[in-house]
Amino acid sequence: MQEYYKEDLAFIHDVGFNDYALKSAPGILEILAQHNIREGLIVDLGCGSGLSAQEFTKAGYHVLGIDISEPMIKIARARVPNAEFRIGSLFQVDIPPCNAVTSIGECLNYLFDPQSNCQTPINLFQRIYSALTPGGVCIFDIAEPGQVTQGITKGFTEGQDWVVLVEKEENPEQNLLKRRIITFRQVGEHYRRDDEIHYQRLYKATDIADELHRVGFQVEILRSYGEYSLPKAHAALIASKPKSDASC
């Protein structure tokens, strides 16, 4: 099976690209409070290195984090020892009864396994709906078409002992985004190179909202988590499970 977010990319993502998770956390906690969810279990799908889980546990929630990357889970377990973390695909893992489900950082877009390679993740939404307690909420964000408006874009970011180069190309006919990622990380006196290619299916927020409605959720589309504005062509969806089946 192809590996994603291997050791070096997991490290670089954790130390160099942690703003998204940390800056979105206050807004997510505010959304939970607005839905009167102030305690209980949050299942964090695509939990990465545990940055969101860290903020949720600080606020008094129990957290179960799921991620397909073993190196990411290793970092998360060290960061948040009082949370539970499991290695697995968010499209396959059993979701236990919980008060909230989160998925921060366009995790639902990634085509890391065959179950994710469908037109819309409706099966996942059905499983989340079944797991949520009445009045529970699912909070997640997606990447929409328009990530790359023309041709191929290239860029790089560097830290104290690492460099990452990213090449992005969008196929508008198939709504696919291809990311080629090259990392260089210093190990001793030398730099170690690694390469990964990630594919994402790009979804329109309104189409995802329609699928959530079909499952039974009440849905709100946002362009920010509180004061933290999402990047261009991204949307957050707040899917609430009615407090009683009669309200569906």
Coordinates of N, CA and C in Angstrom, one line a residue:
M1 N 0.8 -1.2 0.0 CA 0.0 0.0 0.0 C 0.9 1.3 0.0
Q2 N 0.5 2.2 -0.8 CA 1.3 3.5 -0.9 C 1.2 4.2 0.5
E3 N 2.4 4.7 0.9 CA 2.4 5.5 2.1 C 2.3 7.0 1.8
Y4 N 1.6 7.7 2.7 CA 1.5 9.1 2.6 C 1.8 9.8 3.9
Y5 N 2.3 11.0 3.8 CA 2.8 11.8 5.0 C 3.8 10.9 5.7
K6 N 4.9 10.5 5.0 CA 5.9 9.7 5.6 C 6.7 10.5 6.6
E7 N 7.7 9.9 7.2 CA 8.4 10.5 8.3 C 8.8 12.0 8.1
D8 N 9.5 12.3 7.0 CA 10.0 13.6 6.8 C 8.9 14.6 6.5
L9 N 7.9 14.3 5.7 CA 6.8 15.2 5.4 C 5.9 15.4 6.6
A10 N 5.7 14.3 7.4 CA 5.0 14.5 8.6 C 5.6 15.5 9.6
F11 N 6.9 15.4 9.7 CA 7.7 16.3 10.6 C 7.6 17.7 10.1
I12 N 7.8 17.9 8.8 CA 7.8 19.2 8.2 C 6.4 19.8 8.3
H13 N 5.3 19.0 8.0 CA 4.0 19.5 8.1 C 3.7 20.0 9.5
D14 N 4.2 19.2 10.5 CA 3.9 19.5 11.9 C 4.6 20.8 12.4
V15 N 5.8 21.0 12.0 CA 6.6 22.2 12.5 C 6.4 23.4 11.6
G16 N 6.1 23.2 10.3 CA 6.1 24.3 9.4 C 4.7 24.7 8.9
F17 N 3.7 23.9 9.1 CA 2.4 24.2 8.5 C 1.3 23.9 9.6
N18 N 1.5 24.4 10.8 CA 0.6 24.1 11.9 C -0.4 25.2 12.1
D19 N -0.3 26.3 11.3 CA -1.2 27.5 11.5 C -2.7 27.1 11.3
Y20 N -2.9 26.3 10.2 CA -4.3 26.0 9.9 C -5.0 25.4 11.1
A21 N -4.4 24.3 11.7 CA -5.1 23.7 12.8 C -5.2 24.6 14.0
L22 N -4.1 25.2 14.3 CA -4.1 26.0 15.6 C -5.0 27.3 15.5
K23 N -5.0 27.9 14.3 CA -5.8 29.1 14.2 C -7.3 28.8 14.0
S24 N -7.6 27.6 13.5 CA -9.0 27.2 13.3 C -9.7 26.7 14.6
A25 N -8.8 26.3 15.6 CA -9.4 25.7 16.8 C -10.3 26.6 17.6
P26 N -10.0 27.8 17.8 CA -10.9 28.7 18.6 C -12.3 28.8 18.0
G27 N -12.3 28.9 16.6 CA -13.6 29.0 16.0 C -14.4 27.7 16.0
I28 N -13.7 26.6 16.0 CA -14.3 25.3 16.1 C -14.9 25.1 17.5
L29 N -14.1 25.5 18.5 CA -14.6 25.4 19.9 C -15.9 26.3 20.1
E30 N -15.9 27.4 19.4 CA -17.0 28.3 19.5 C -18.2 27.7 18.8
I31 N -18.1 27.0 17.7 CA -19.2 26.4 17.0 C -19.7 25.3 17.9
L32 N -18.9 24.5 18.6 CA -19.3 23.4 19.5 C -20.1 24.0 20.6
A33 N -19.7 25.2 21.2 CA -20.4 25.8 22.3 C -21.8 26.3 21.8
Q34 N -21.8 26.8 20.6 CA -23.1 27.3 20.0 C -24.1 26.2 19.9
H35 N -23.6 24.9 19.7 CA -24.5 23.8 19.6 C -24.6 23.1 21.0
N36 N -24.2 23.7 22.0 CA -24.3 23.2 23.4 C -23.6 21.9 23.6
I37 N -22.5 21.8 22.9 CA -21.6 20.6 23.0 C -20.3 21.1 23.8
R38 N -20.3 20.9 25.1 CA -19.2 21.4 25.9 C -18.4 20.3 26.6
E39 N -18.7 19.1 26.3 CA -18.0 18.0 26.8 C -18.3 16.7 26.0
G40 N -17.7 15.6 26.4 CA -17.9 14.4 25.6 C -16.8 14.1 24.6
L41 N -17.1 13.1 23.7 CA -16.1 12.6 22.8 C -16.2 13.4 21.5
I42 N -15.0 13.8 21.0 CA -14.8 14.3 19.6 C -14.0 13.3 18.9
V43 N -14.5 12.9 17.7 CA -13.7 12.0 16.8 C -13.1 12.9 15.7
D44 N -11.8 12.9 15.7 CA -11.1 13.8 14.8 C -10.6 13.0 13.6
L45 N -11.2 13.1 12.5 CA -10.8 12.2 11.3 C -9.8 13.0 10.5
G46 N -8.7 12.3 10.2 CA -7.5 13.0 9.6 C -6.9 13.9 10.6
C47 N -6.6 13.3 11.8 CA -6.1 14.1 12.9 C -4.7 14.7 12.7
G48 N -4.0 14.1 11.8 CA -2.6 14.6 11.6 C -1.7 14.4 12.8
S49 N -1.0 15.4 13.2 CA 0.0 15.3 14.3 C -0.7 15.7 15.6
G50 N -2.0 15.8 15.7 CA -2.7 16.0 17.0 C -2.8 17.5 17.4
L51 N -2.6 18.4 16.5 CA -2.7 19.8 16.9 C -4.1 20.2 17.3
S52 N -5.1 19.8 16.5 CA -6.5 20.1 16.9 C -6.8 19.3 18.2
A53 N -6.4 18.0 18.3 CA -6.7 17.2 19.5 C -6.1 17.9 20.7
Q54 N -5.0 18.5 20.6 CA -4.3 19.2 21.7 C -5.3 20.3 22.2
E55 N -5.8 21.1 21.3 CA -6.7 22.2 21.7 C -8.0 21.7 22.2
F56 N -8.5 20.6 21.7 CA -9.8 20.1 22.1 C -9.7 19.5 23.6
T57 N -8.6 18.8 23.8 CA -8.4 18.3 25.2 C -8.2 19.4 26.2
K58 N -7.5 20.4 25.8 CA -7.3 21.6 26.7 C -8.6 22.2 27.1
A59 N -9.6 22.1 26.2 CA -11.0 22.6 26.4 C -11.8 21.7 27.2
G60 N -11.3 20.5 27.5 CA -12.1 19.5 28.4 C -12.8 18.4 27.6
Y61 N -12.5 18.3 26.3 CA -13.2 17.2 25.6 C -12.3 15.9 25.6
H62 N -12.9 14.8 25.4 CA -12.2 13.6 25.1 C -12.0 13.5 23.6
V63 N -10.9 13.0 23.1 CA -10.6 13.0 21.7 C -10.1 11.6 21.3
L64 N -10.7 11.1 20.1 CA -10.2 10.0 19.4 C -9.8 10.5 18.0
G65 N -8.5 10.4 17.7 CA -7.9 10.8 16.5 C -7.6 9.7 15.5
I66 N -8.0 9.8 14.3 CA -7.8 8.8 13.3 C -6.9 9.4 12.1
D67 N -5.9 8.7 11.7 CA -5.1 9.2 10.6 C -4.5 8.0 9.9
I68 N -4.3 8.1 8.6 CA -3.7 7.0 7.8 C -2.2 7.0 7.9
S69 N -1.6 8.1 8.4 CA -0.2 8.2 8.4 C 0.4 7.8 9.8
E70 N 1.2 6.7 9.8 CA 1.8 6.2 11.1 C 2.7 7.3 11.7
P71 N 3.6 7.9 10.9 CA 4.4 9.0 11.5 C 3.6 10.1 12.1
M72 N 2.5 10.5 11.5 CA 1.6 11.6 12.1 C 1.1 11.1 13.4
I73 N 0.6 9.9 13.5 CA 0.0 9.3 14.7 C 1.1 9.3 15.8
K74 N 2.3 8.9 15.4 CA 3.4 8.9 16.4 C 3.6 10.2 17.0
I75 N 3.6 11.3 16.2 CA 3.8 12.7 16.7 C 2.6 13.0 17.6
A76 N 1.4 12.7 17.2 CA 0.2 13.0 17.9 C 0.2 12.3 19.3
R77 N 0.6 11.1 19.3 CA 0.6 10.4 20.6 C 1.5 11.0 21.6
A78 N 2.7 11.5 21.1 CA 3.6 12.2 22.0 C 3.1 13.5 22.4
R79 N 2.4 14.2 21.5 CA 1.9 15.6 21.8 C 0.7 15.5 22.8
V80 N -0.2 14.6 22.6 CA -1.4 14.6 23.4 C -1.6 13.2 24.0
P81 N -0.8 12.9 25.1 CA -0.8 11.5 25.6 C -2.2 11.1 26.3
N82 N -3.0 12.1 26.6 CA -4.3 11.8 27.2 C -5.4 11.7 26.2
A83 N -5.1 11.7 24.9 CA -6.1 11.4 23.9 C -5.8 10.0 23.3
E84 N -6.7 9.5 22.5 CA -6.5 8.2 21.9 C -6.3 8.4 20.4
F85 N -5.4 7.7 19.8 CA -5.1 7.8 18.4 C -5.0 6.4 17.8
R86 N -5.6 6.3 16.6 CA -5.5 5.1 15.8 C -5.1 5.3 14.4
I87 N -4.3 4.4 13.8 CA -3.9 4.4 12.4 C -5.0 3.8 11.6
G88 N -5.5 4.5 10.6 CA -6.5 4.0 9.7 C -7.1 5.0 8.8
S89 N -7.8 4.5 7.8 CA -8.5 5.4 6.8 C -9.8 6.0 7.4
L90 N -10.0 7.2 7.3 CA -11.2 7.8 7.8 C -12.4 7.3 7.0
F91 N -12.2 6.7 5.8 CA -13.3 6.2 5.0 C -13.6 4.7 5.4
Q92 N -12.8 4.1 6.3 CA -13.0 2.7 6.7 C -13.2 2.5 8.2
V93 N -12.6 3.4 9.0 CA -12.6 3.1 10.4 C -14.0 3.2 11.0
D94 N -14.1 2.4 12.1 CA -15.4 2.4 12.8 C -15.4 3.7 13.6
I95 N -16.5 4.4 13.6 CA -16.7 5.6 14.3 C -17.6 5.3 15.5
P96 N -17.1 5.5 16.7 CA -17.9 5.2 17.9 C -18.9 6.3 18.2
P97 N -19.9 6.0 19.0 CA -20.9 7.0 19.4 C -20.1 8.2 20.0
C98 N -20.5 9.4 19.6 CA -19.8 10.6 20.0 C -20.7 11.8 19.9
N99 N -20.2 12.9 20.5 CA -21.0 14.2 20.4 C -20.6 15.0 19.2
A100 N -19.4 14.8 18.7 CA -18.9 15.6 17.5 C -17.9 14.9 16.7
V101 N -17.9 15.2 15.4 CA -16.9 14.7 14.5 C -16.3 15.9 13.8
T102 N -14.9 15.9 13.8 CA -14.3 17.0 13.1 C -13.3 16.4 12.0
S103 N -13.0 17.2 11.0 CA -12.0 16.8 10.0 C -11.5 18.1 9.4
I104 N -10.3 18.5 9.9 CA -9.8 19.8 9.6 C -8.6 19.7 8.7
G105 N -8.6 20.5 7.6 CA -7.5 20.5 6.7 C -7.8 19.7 5.4
E106 N -9.0 19.9 4.9 CA -9.4 19.3 3.6 C -9.1 17.8 3.5
C107 N -9.3 17.1 4.7 CA -9.0 15.6 4.7 C -9.9 14.8 3.8
L108 N -11.1 15.2 3.7 CA -12.1 14.5 2.9 C -11.8 14.5 1.4
N109 N -10.9 15.5 1.0 CA -10.6 15.6 -0.4 C -9.6 14.5 -0.9
Y110 N -8.8 14.0 0.0 CA -7.6 13.2 -0.3 C -8.1 11.8 -0.9
L111 N -7.4 11.4 -1.9 CA -7.6 10.1 -2.5 C -6.5 9.2 -2.1
F112 N -6.5 8.8 -0.9 CA -5.5 8.0 -0.3 C -5.8 6.5 -0.4
D113 N -7.1 6.1 -0.6 CA -7.5 4.7 -0.6 C -8.7 4.6 -1.5
P114 N -9.0 3.4 -2.0 CA -10.1 3.2 -3.0 C -11.4 3.7 -2.5
Q115 N -11.7 3.7 -1.1 CA -13.0 4.1 -0.6 C -13.1 5.6 -0.8
S116 N -12.0 6.3 -0.8 CA -12.1 7.8 -1.0 C -12.3 8.2 -2.5
N117 N -12.1 7.3 -3.4 CA -12.1 7.6 -4.8 C -13.5 7.5 -5.4
C118 N -14.4 8.2 -4.8 CA -15.8 8.2 -5.3 C -16.2 9.7 -5.5
Q119 N -17.3 9.9 -6.1 CA -17.7 11.2 -6.5 C -18.0 12.1 -5.3
T120 N -18.7 11.5 -4.3 CA -19.0 12.2 -3.1 C -18.9 11.2 -1.9
P121 N -18.4 11.7 -0.7 CA -18.2 10.8 0.4 C -19.5 10.5 1.2
I122 N -20.6 10.2 0.5 CA -21.9 10.0 1.2 C -21.9 8.9 2.2
N123 N -21.2 7.8 1.8 CA -21.1 6.7 2.8 C -20.5 7.1 4.1
L124 N -19.5 7.9 4.0 CA -18.9 8.4 5.3 C -19.9 9.3 6.0
F125 N -20.6 10.1 5.3 CA -21.6 11.0 6.0 C -22.7 10.1 6.7
Q126 N -23.1 9.0 6.1 CA -24.1 8.2 6.7 C -23.5 7.5 8.0
R127 N -22.3 7.1 7.9 CA -21.6 6.5 9.1 C -21.5 7.6 10.2
I128 N -21.1 8.8 9.9 CA -21.0 9.9 10.9 C -22.4 10.2 11.5
Y129 N -23.4 10.2 10.7 CA -24.8 10.5 11.2 C -25.2 9.5 12.2
S130 N -24.9 8.2 11.9 CA -25.3 7.1 12.8 C -24.5 7.2 14.1
A131 N -23.3 7.6 14.0 CA -22.4 7.7 15.2 C -22.8 8.8 16.2
L132 N -23.2 9.9 15.6 CA -23.5 11.1 16.4 C -24.7 11.0 17.3
T133 N -24.6 11.5 18.5 CA -25.7 11.5 19.4 C -26.7 12.6 18.8
P134 N -28.0 12.5 19.1 CA -28.9 13.5 18.7 C -28.5 14.9 19.2
G135 N -28.5 15.8 18.2 CA -27.9 17.2 18.5 C -26.4 17.3 18.3
G136 N -25.8 16.2 17.9 CA -24.4 16.2 17.6 C -24.1 17.0 16.3
V137 N -22.8 17.3 16.1 CA -22.4 18.1 15.0 C -21.1 17.5 14.3
C138 N -21.1 17.6 13.0 CA -19.9 17.3 12.2 C -19.4 18.6 11.6
I139 N -18.1 18.9 11.9 CA -17.4 20.1 11.4 C -16.2 19.7 10.6
F140 N -16.3 20.2 9.3 CA -15.1 19.8 8.4 C -15.0 20.9 7.3
D141 N -13.9 20.8 6.7 CA -13.7 21.8 5.5 C -13.2 21.0 4.3
I142 N -13.4 21.6 3.2 CA -13.1 21.0 1.9 C -12.4 22.0 1.0
A143 N -11.6 21.4 0.0 CA -11.1 22.2 -1.0 C -12.0 22.2 -2.2
E144 N -12.3 23.3 -2.8 CA -13.2 23.4 -4.0 C -12.4 23.6 -5.3
P145 N -13.1 23.4 -6.4 CA -12.4 23.7 -7.7 C -11.9 25.2 -7.7
G146 N -10.8 25.4 -8.4 CA -10.2 26.7 -8.4 C -9.0 26.9 -7.6
Q147 N -8.4 25.7 -7.2 CA -7.2 25.8 -6.4 C -6.0 26.3 -7.2
V148 N -6.0 25.9 -8.5 CA -5.0 26.4 -9.5 C -5.7 27.0 -10.7
T149 N -5.7 28.2 -10.9 CA -6.5 28.9 -11.9 C -5.9 28.7 -13.3
Q150 N -4.6 28.5 -13.4 CA -4.0 28.4 -14.7 C -2.7 27.7 -14.7
G151 N -2.5 26.6 -15.5 CA -1.3 25.9 -15.6 C -0.9 25.2 -14.4
I152 N 0.4 25.1 -14.2 CA 1.1 24.5 -13.0 C 1.7 25.6 -12.1
T153 N 1.5 25.5 -10.8 CA 2.1 26.4 -9.9 C 3.2 25.7 -9.1
K154 N 4.3 26.4 -8.8 CA 5.4 25.8 -8.1 C 5.8 26.8 -7.0
G155 N 6.1 26.2 -5.8 CA 6.6 27.1 -4.7 C 7.4 26.2 -3.8
F156 N 8.0 26.9 -2.8 CA 8.8 26.2 -1.8 C 8.7 27.0 -0.5
T157 N 8.9 26.2 0.6 CA 8.9 26.7 1.9 C 10.1 26.1 2.6
E158 N 10.8 26.9 3.5 CA 12.0 26.4 4.1 C 12.0 26.7 5.6
G159 N 12.5 25.8 6.4 CA 12.7 26.0 7.8 C 14.1 25.9 8.2
Q160 N 14.4 25.7 9.5 CA 15.8 25.7 10.0 C 16.6 24.5 9.4
D161 N 16.0 23.4 9.3 CA 16.7 22.2 8.8 C 15.9 21.4 7.7
W162 N 15.1 22.1 7.0 CA 14.3 21.4 6.0 C 13.8 22.4 4.9
V163 N 13.5 21.8 3.7 CA 12.9 22.6 2.6 C 11.9 21.7 2.0
V164 N 10.8 22.2 1.6 CA 9.7 21.5 0.9 C 9.3 22.3 -0.4
L165 N 9.3 21.5 -1.5 CA 8.9 22.1 -2.8 C 7.6 21.4 -3.2
V166 N 6.6 22.3 -3.6 CA 5.3 21.8 -4.0 C 4.9 22.2 -5.4
E167 N 4.5 21.3 -6.2 CA 4.0 21.6 -7.6 C 2.6 21.2 -7.6
K168 N 1.7 22.1 -8.1 CA 0.3 21.8 -8.1 C -0.3 22.0 -9.5
E169 N -1.1 21.0 -9.9 CA -1.8 21.1 -11.2 C -3.2 20.6 -11.0
E170 N -4.1 21.4 -11.6 CA -5.6 21.1 -11.5 C -6.1 20.6 -12.8
N171 N -6.9 19.5 -12.7 CA -7.6 19.1 -13.9 C -9.1 19.4 -13.7
P172 N -9.6 20.5 -14.4 CA -10.9 21.0 -14.2 C -12.0 20.1 -14.7
E173 N -11.7 19.3 -15.7 CA -12.7 18.3 -16.3 C -13.0 17.2 -15.3
Q174 N -12.0 16.8 -14.6 CA -12.2 15.7 -13.6 C -12.2 16.2 -12.1
N175 N -12.1 17.5 -12.0 CA -12.1 18.0 -10.6 C -11.1 17.4 -9.7
L176 N -9.9 17.2 -10.3 CA -8.8 16.6 -9.5 C -7.6 17.6 -9.4
L177 N -7.0 17.6 -8.2 CA -5.8 18.4 -8.0 C -4.7 17.4 -7.7
K178 N -3.6 17.6 -8.4 CA -2.3 16.8 -8.2 C -1.3 17.7 -7.5
R179 N -0.8 17.2 -6.4 CA 0.3 17.8 -5.7 C 1.6 16.9 -5.7
R180 N 2.6 17.4 -6.3 CA 3.9 16.7 -6.2 C 4.7 17.4 -5.1
I181 N 5.2 16.7 -4.1 CA 5.8 17.2 -2.9 C 7.2 16.6 -2.8
I182 N 8.2 17.5 -2.8 CA 9.6 17.0 -2.6 C 10.1 17.6 -1.3
T183 N 10.6 16.8 -0.4 CA 11.2 17.3 0.8 C 12.7 17.0 0.9
F184 N 13.3 18.0 1.6 CA 14.7 17.8 1.9 C 14.8 18.1 3.4
R185 N 15.3 17.1 4.2 CA 15.4 17.3 5.7 C 16.8 16.9 6.1
Q186 N 17.4 17.8 6.9 CA 18.8 17.6 7.3 C 18.8 16.4 8.4
V187 N 19.7 15.5 8.1 CA 20.0 14.4 9.0 C 21.5 14.3 9.2
G188 N 22.0 14.7 10.3 CA 23.4 14.8 10.5 C 24.0 15.9 9.6
E189 N 25.0 15.6 8.8 CA 25.6 16.6 8.0 C 25.0 16.8 6.6
H190 N 24.1 15.8 6.3 CA 23.5 15.8 5.0 C 22.0 16.0 5.0
Y191 N 21.5 16.3 3.8 CA 20.0 16.4 3.6 C 19.5 15.2 3.0
R192 N 18.4 14.7 3.5 CA 17.7 13.5 2.9 C 16.5 13.9 2.1
R193 N 16.4 13.4 0.9 CA 15.3 13.7 0.0 C 14.2 12.6 0.0
D194 N 13.0 13.1 -0.1 CA 11.8 12.2 -0.3 C 10.8 12.8 -1.2
D195 N 10.0 12.0 -1.8 CA 9.0 12.5 -2.8 C 7.7 11.8 -2.5
E196 N 6.6 12.6 -2.6 CA 5.2 12.1 -2.5 C 4.4 12.8 -3.6
I197 N 3.4 12.0 -4.1 CA 2.4 12.6 -4.9 C 1.0 12.4 -4.3
H198 N 0.3 13.5 -4.1 CA -1.0 13.4 -3.5 C -2.1 13.9 -4.5
Y199 N -3.2 13.2 -4.6 CA -4.3 13.5 -5.4 C -5.5 13.9 -4.5
Q200 N -6.2 14.9 -4.9 CA -7.4 15.3 -4.2 C -8.6 15.5 -5.2
R201 N -9.7 15.0 -4.8 CA -10.9 15.3 -5.6 C -11.5 16.6 -5.0
L202 N -11.8 17.6 -5.9 CA -12.3 18.9 -5.5 C -13.8 18.9 -5.6
Y203 N -14.4 19.3 -4.5 CA -15.9 19.3 -4.4 C -16.4 20.8 -4.3
K204 N -17.6 21.0 -4.8 CA -18.3 22.2 -4.6 C -19.0 22.1 -3.3
A205 N -18.9 23.1 -2.4 CA -19.5 23.1 -1.1 C -21.0 22.9 -1.2
T206 N -21.7 23.4 -2.2 CA -23.1 23.3 -2.3 C -23.5 21.8 -2.6
D207 N -22.7 21.1 -3.4 CA -22.9 19.7 -3.7 C -22.8 18.9 -2.5
I208 N -21.7 19.1 -1.7 CA -21.5 18.4 -0.4 C -22.7 18.7 0.5
A209 N -23.2 19.9 0.6 CA -24.3 20.3 1.4 C -25.5 19.5 1.0
D210 N -25.8 19.3 -0.3 CA -26.9 18.5 -0.8 C -26.8 17.1 -0.3
E211 N -25.6 16.5 -0.3 CA -25.4 15.1 0.1 C -25.7 15.0 1.6
L212 N -25.2 16.0 2.4 CA -25.5 16.0 3.8 C -27.0 16.1 4.1
H213 N -27.7 16.9 3.4 CA -29.1 17.0 3.6 C -29.8 15.7 3.3
R214 N -29.3 15.0 2.3 CA -29.9 13.7 1.9 C -29.8 12.7 3.1
V215 N -28.7 12.8 3.8 CA -28.5 11.9 4.9 C -29.4 12.2 6.1
G216 N -29.7 13.5 6.2 CA -30.6 14.0 7.3 C -30.0 15.1 8.1
F217 N -28.8 15.6 7.7 CA -28.2 16.7 8.5 C -28.9 18.1 8.1
Q218 N -28.8 19.0 9.1 CA -29.0 20.4 8.8 C -27.6 21.0 8.6
V219 N -27.5 21.8 7.6 CA -26.2 22.2 7.1 C -26.0 23.7 7.0
E220 N -24.8 24.2 7.4 CA -24.4 25.6 7.2 C -23.1 25.6 6.5
I221 N -22.9 26.5 5.5 CA -21.6 26.6 4.8 C -21.0 27.9 5.3
L222 N -19.7 27.8 5.7 CA -19.0 29.0 6.2 C -17.7 29.1 5.4
R223 N -17.1 30.3 5.4 CA -15.8 30.6 4.8 C -14.8 30.9 5.8
S224 N -15.1 30.7 7.1 CA -14.1 30.9 8.1 C -14.5 30.1 9.3
Y225 N -13.5 29.8 10.2 CA -13.7 29.3 11.5 C -13.5 30.4 12.5
G226 N -14.6 31.0 12.9 CA -14.5 32.2 13.7 C -13.8 33.3 13.0
E227 N -12.7 33.8 13.6 CA -12.0 34.9 13.0 C -10.9 34.4 12.0
Y228 N -10.8 33.1 11.9 CA -9.8 32.6 10.9 C -10.4 32.3 9.6
S229 N -10.0 33.1 8.6 CA -10.6 32.9 7.2 C -9.9 31.8 6.5
L230 N -10.7 31.0 5.9 CA -10.1 29.8 5.1 C -9.4 30.3 3.9
P231 N -8.5 29.5 3.4 CA -7.8 29.9 2.1 C -8.8 30.0 0.9
K232 N -8.3 30.5 -0.2 CA -9.1 30.7 -1.4 C -9.6 29.3 -1.8
A233 N -10.9 29.3 -2.2 CA -11.5 28.1 -2.8 C -11.6 27.0 -1.7
H234 N -11.9 27.4 -0.5 CA -12.1 26.4 0.6 C -13.4 26.8 1.3
A235 N -14.1 25.8 1.9 CA -15.3 26.0 2.6 C -15.4 25.1 3.8
A236 N -16.0 25.6 4.9 CA -16.3 24.8 6.0 C -17.7 24.5 6.0
L237 N -18.1 23.2 6.4 CA -19.5 22.8 6.5 C -19.8 22.4 7.9
I238 N -20.8 22.9 8.5 CA -21.3 22.5 9.8 C -22.6 21.7 9.6
A239 N -22.5 20.4 9.9 CA -23.6 19.5 9.7 C -24.1 19.0 11.1
S240 N -25.4 19.4 11.3 CA -26.0 19.2 12.6 C -27.0 18.0 12.5
K241 N -26.9 17.1 13.5 CA -27.9 16.0 13.5 C -29.1 16.5 14.4
P242 N -30.3 16.5 13.9 CA -31.4 16.9 14.7 C -31.5 16.2 16.0
K243 N -32.1 16.9 17.0 CA -32.1 16.4 18.3 C -33.1 15.3 18.4
S244 N -34.1 15.2 17.5 CA -35.0 14.0 17.4 C -35.3 13.7 16.0
D245 N -35.5 12.4 15.7 CA -35.8 12.0 14.4 C -37.0 12.7 13.8
A246 N -37.9 13.1 14.6 CA -39.1 13.7 14.2 C -38.8 15.1 13.5
S247 N -37.7 15.7 13.8 CA -37.3 16.9 13.2 C -36.6 16.8 11.9
C248 N -36.3 15.6 11.5 CA -35.6 15.3 10.2 C -36.5 15.7 9.0

